[in-house]
CSV table of C-alpha atoms in Angstrom, one decimal:
chain,number,residue,atom,x,y,z
A,1,UNK,CA,0.1,-0.5,0.5
A,2,UNK,CA,1.3,3.2,-1.0
A,3,UNK,CA,2.2,5.8,1.9
A,4,UNK,CA,1.4,9.6,1.5
A,5,UNK,CA,4.7,10.4,3.7
A,6,UNK,CA,2.9,12.3,6.4
A,7,UNK,CA,4.8,10.7,9.0
A,8,UNK,CA,7.8,11.2,7.7
A,9,UNK,CA,7.7,14.6,7.0
A,10,UNK,CA,6.4,15.3,10.4
A,11,UNK,CA,9.8,13.5,12.2
A,12,UNK,CA,12.0,15.7,9.8
A,13,UNK,CA,10.0,18.7,11.0
A,14,UNK,CA,10.2,17.5,14.8
A,15,UNK,CA,13.9,16.6,14.8
A,16,UNK,CA,14.4,20.3,12.9
A,17,UNK,CA,12.4,22.0,15.5
A,18,UNK,CA,14.2,20.5,18.5
A,19,UNK,CA,18.0,20.8,16.7
A,20,UNK,CA,17.4,24.3,15.7
A,21,UNK,CA,15.6,25.6,19.2
A,22,UNK,CA,19.3,23.8,20.8
A,23,UNK,CA,21.6,25.1,18.5
A,24,UNK,CA,20.5,28.1,15.9
A,25,UNK,CA,19.2,27.9,12.5
A,26,UNK,CA,23.7,28.1,11.0
A,27,UNK,CA,24.5,25.6,13.2
A,28,UNK,CA,22.1,23.2,12.1
A,29,UNK,CA,22.5,20.9,9.3
A,30,UNK,CA,20.4,18.7,7.3
A,31,UNK,CA,22.7,15.5,7.6
A,32,UNK,CA,22.1,16.3,11.4
A,33,UNK,CA,18.4,16.6,10.4
A,34,UNK,CA,17.9,13.7,8.6
A,35,UNK,CA,19.7,11.6,11.2
A,36,UNK,CA,17.8,12.7,14.3
A,37,UNK,CA,14.4,11.8,11.8
A,38,UNK,CA,15.9,8.8,11.3
A,39,UNK,CA,15.1,9.4,7.5
A,40,UNK,CA,17.2,10.2,4.7
A,41,UNK,CA,18.8,12.5,1.9
A,42,UNK,CA,16.0,11.3,-0.7
A,43,UNK,CA,13.1,12.1,1.6
A,44,UNK,CA,14.1,15.4,3.1
A,45,UNK,CA,14.9,16.2,-0.4
A,46,UNK,CA,11.2,14.8,-1.8
A,47,UNK,CA,9.6,17.0,1.1
A,48,UNK,CA,11.7,20.1,1.0
A,49,UNK,CA,13.4,22.2,-1.7
A,50,UNK,CA,16.1,23.2,0.9
A,51,UNK,CA,16.9,24.4,4.5
A,52,UNK,CA,15.0,27.4,3.9
A,53,UNK,CA,12.1,25.7,2.5
A,54,UNK,CA,11.7,23.5,5.7
A,55,UNK,CA,12.3,26.4,8.2
A,56,UNK,CA,9.6,28.1,6.8
A,57,UNK,CA,7.4,25.1,7.0
A,58,UNK,CA,8.4,24.4,10.4
A,59,UNK,CA,8.3,28.5,11.4
A,60,UNK,CA,4.5,27.7,10.1
A,61,UNK,CA,3.2,25.1,11.6
A,62,UNK,CA,5.0,26.4,14.8
A,63,UNK,CA,2.7,29.9,14.3
A,64,UNK,CA,-0.4,27.7,13.8
A,65,UNK,CA,0.5,25.6,17.5
A,66,UNK,CA,1.0,29.0,18.9
A,67,UNK,CA,-2.7,30.4,17.9
A,68,UNK,CA,-4.3,27.2,18.9
A,69,UNK,CA,-2.9,28.3,22.2
A,70,UNK,CA,-4.2,31.5,22.2
A,71,UNK,CA,-7.7,30.7,20.7
A,72,UNK,CA,-8.2,27.9,23.9
A,73,UNK,CA,-7.0,31.3,26.1
A,74,UNK,CA,-9.7,33.5,24.4
A,75,UNK,CA,-12.6,30.3,24.7
A,76,UNK,CA,-11.7,30.0,28.2
A,77,UNK,CA,-12.0,33.6,28.9
A,78,UNK,CA,-15.3,33.9,26.2
A,79,UNK,CA,-18.3,33.5,28.9
A,80,UNK,CA,-17.2,35.7,32.1
A,81,UNK,CA,-18.8,38.6,32.5
A,82,UNK,CA,-17.6,42.1,32.7
A,83,UNK,CA,-15.0,43.9,30.7
A,84,UNK,CA,-12.5,44.7,34.0
A,85,UNK,CA,-12.4,40.6,34.7
A,86,UNK,CA,-12.0,39.0,30.7
A,87,UNK,CA,-8.3,40.8,30.3
A,88,UNK,CA,-6.8,39.5,34.2
A,89,UNK,CA,-8.7,35.7,34.0
A,90,UNK,CA,-6.9,35.6,30.4
A,91,UNK,CA,-3.4,36.1,32.0
A,92,UNK,CA,-4.7,33.7,34.8
A,93,UNK,CA,-5.6,31.0,33.1
A,94,UNK,CA,-1.9,30.8,31.1
A,95,UNK,CA,-0.2,31.3,34.0
A,96,UNK,CA,-1.7,28.6,36.3
A,97,UNK,CA,-0.2,26.3,33.6
A,98,UNK,CA,3.0,28.1,32.9
A,99,UNK,CA,4.6,24.8,33.8
A,100,UNK,CA,3.3,22.9,31.0
A,101,UNK,CA,4.6,25.2,28.5
A,102,UNK,CA,8.1,24.9,29.3
A,103,UNK,CA,10.9,22.9,31.0
A,104,UNK,CA,14.3,23.4,32.4
A,105,UNK,CA,15.6,23.0,28.5
A,106,UNK,CA,12.8,24.4,26.7
A,107,UNK,CA,13.5,27.1,24.1
A,108,UNK,CA,11.3,29.1,21.7
A,109,UNK,CA,11.3,28.6,18.0
A,110,UNK,CA,10.7,32.6,17.3
A,111,UNK,CA,14.0,33.5,19.4
A,112,UNK,CA,15.6,31.1,16.8
A,113,UNK,CA,14.7,32.8,14.1
A,114,UNK,CA,14.8,36.3,14.7
A,115,UNK,CA,18.1,35.9,16.1
A,116,UNK,CA,19.2,34.9,12.9
A,117,UNK,CA,17.1,36.7,10.6
A,118,UNK,CA,19.3,37.6,7.8
A,119,UNK,CA,19.4,34.2,6.9
A,120,UNK,CA,15.9,33.5,6.7
A,121,UNK,CA,13.7,35.2,3.9
A,122,UNK,CA,10.9,37.2,4.0
A,123,UNK,CA,8.2,34.6,4.1
A,124,UNK,CA,9.3,33.0,7.3
A,125,UNK,CA,9.2,36.1,9.0
A,126,UNK,CA,5.9,36.6,7.7
A,127,UNK,CA,4.7,33.7,9.3
A,128,UNK,CA,6.2,35.0,13.0
A,129,UNK,CA,4.6,38.3,12.9
A,130,UNK,CA,1.4,36.8,12.1
A,131,UNK,CA,1.6,35.4,15.4
A,132,UNK,CA,2.6,38.3,17.0
A,133,UNK,CA,-0.6,40.3,15.6
A,134,UNK,CA,-2.6,37.6,16.2
A,135,UNK,CA,-1.5,37.3,19.9
A,136,UNK,CA,-1.7,41.2,20.2
A,137,UNK,CA,-5.2,41.7,18.4
A,138,UNK,CA,-6.5,38.7,20.4
A,139,UNK,CA,-5.4,40.3,23.9
A,140,UNK,CA,-6.0,43.9,22.7
A,141,UNK,CA,-10.3,42.7,22.0
A,142,UNK,CA,-10.1,41.9,26.0
A,143,UNK,CA,-8.2,45.0,27.3
A,144,UNK,CA,-10.1,47.6,25.1
A,145,UNK,CA,-13.2,47.6,26.7
A,146,UNK,CA,-11.9,47.0,30.0
A,147,UNK,CA,-9.4,50.8,30.0
A,148,UNK,CA,-12.5,51.8,28.1
A,149,UNK,CA,-14.5,51.6,30.9
A,150,UNK,CA,-11.4,52.9,33.6
A,151,UNK,CA,-10.8,55.7,30.8
A,152,UNK,CA,-7.5,55.1,31.0
A,153,UNK,CA,-5.2,57.0,28.4
A,154,UNK,CA,-3.4,53.2,27.3
A,155,UNK,CA,-3.3,52.2,24.1
A,156,UNK,CA,-4.2,48.4,24.1
A,157,UNK,CA,-2.6,47.2,21.5
A,158,UNK,CA,1.2,48.3,22.7
A,159,UNK,CA,-0.3,46.9,26.7
A,160,UNK,CA,-1.3,43.5,24.4
A,161,UNK,CA,2.2,43.2,23.1
A,162,UNK,CA,3.7,42.9,26.6
A,163,UNK,CA,2.1,39.4,27.0
A,164,UNK,CA,4.0,38.0,23.6
A,165,UNK,CA,7.3,39.8,25.0
A,166,UNK,CA,6.6,38.1,28.8
A,167,UNK,CA,6.8,34.7,26.7
A,168,UNK,CA,9.4,35.0,25.0
A,169,UNK,CA,11.2,36.8,27.4
A,170,UNK,CA,10.5,34.1,30.0
A,171,UNK,CA,11.1,31.2,27.6
A,172,UNK,CA,15.3,33.0,27.4
A,173,UNK,CA,15.2,33.1,32.0
A,174,UNK,CA,13.8,29.8,31.5
A,175,UNK,CA,16.9,28.6,29.9
A,176,UNK,CA,19.1,30.6,31.7
A,177,UNK,CA,17.6,29.4,35.0
A,178,UNK,CA,17.8,26.2,33.9
A,179,UNK,CA,13.8,25.9,35.5
A,180,UNK,CA,10.6,26.8,34.3
A,181,UNK,CA,9.8,28.9,37.0
A,182,UNK,CA,10.4,32.1,35.8
A,183,UNK,CA,7.3,31.4,32.9
A,184,UNK,CA,5.0,31.5,36.0
A,185,UNK,CA,6.6,33.9,37.7
A,186,UNK,CA,7.0,36.6,34.7
A,187,UNK,CA,3.4,35.6,33.7
A,188,UNK,CA,1.8,36.0,37.5
A,189,UNK,CA,4.0,40.1,37.6
A,190,UNK,CA,2.0,41.1,34.2
A,191,UNK,CA,-1.4,39.9,35.5
A,192,UNK,CA,-1.0,41.3,38.4
A,193,UNK,CA,0.4,44.9,36.7
A,194,UNK,CA,-2.9,44.3,34.8
A,195,UNK,CA,-5.0,43.5,37.9
A,196,UNK,CA,-3.8,46.9,39.5
A,197,UNK,CA,-4.3,48.9,36.3
A,198,UNK,CA,-7.6,47.7,35.9
A,199,UNK,CA,-8.8,48.1,39.8
């Protein structure tokens, strides 16, 4: 029975993600990805024209998973009654299971991509931007009515960007501390600041 190659493609992407997060894009070689995935050079080039095309698809897959995480948070607070409560509950949603987001060896593919942006094409960078904009718009939609209720002259989009920045900074702190705890701590502090702002 012919196979569609989906499992091989997924193994290649999984191996590439782990290696790129650990070593960076430039330092990760195609032969390393092939070895780590238990695949072959022929299989690699059957699925990807180049290392660049693999990176583009890898980032796209990572963004899709990230936006599913955003959707989970938005769904968790959708039925909460009250403009002031929703943004805080949204942040608490991620704070409560922050340890599941990271481990002591965690890294973020966005960081690996953006620190080597000269090596990557515009389409790959556009995928990262898709994630940044989606998180901004999702959180800002919760913040906008809350800030209006309080009459606060704060730009909701700019405040919303703090969540994405907190995630990314906390990933670096987790790696430096060799502990998942900074993710929970930083999300808690952001939630407390927003809570105090809207109180």
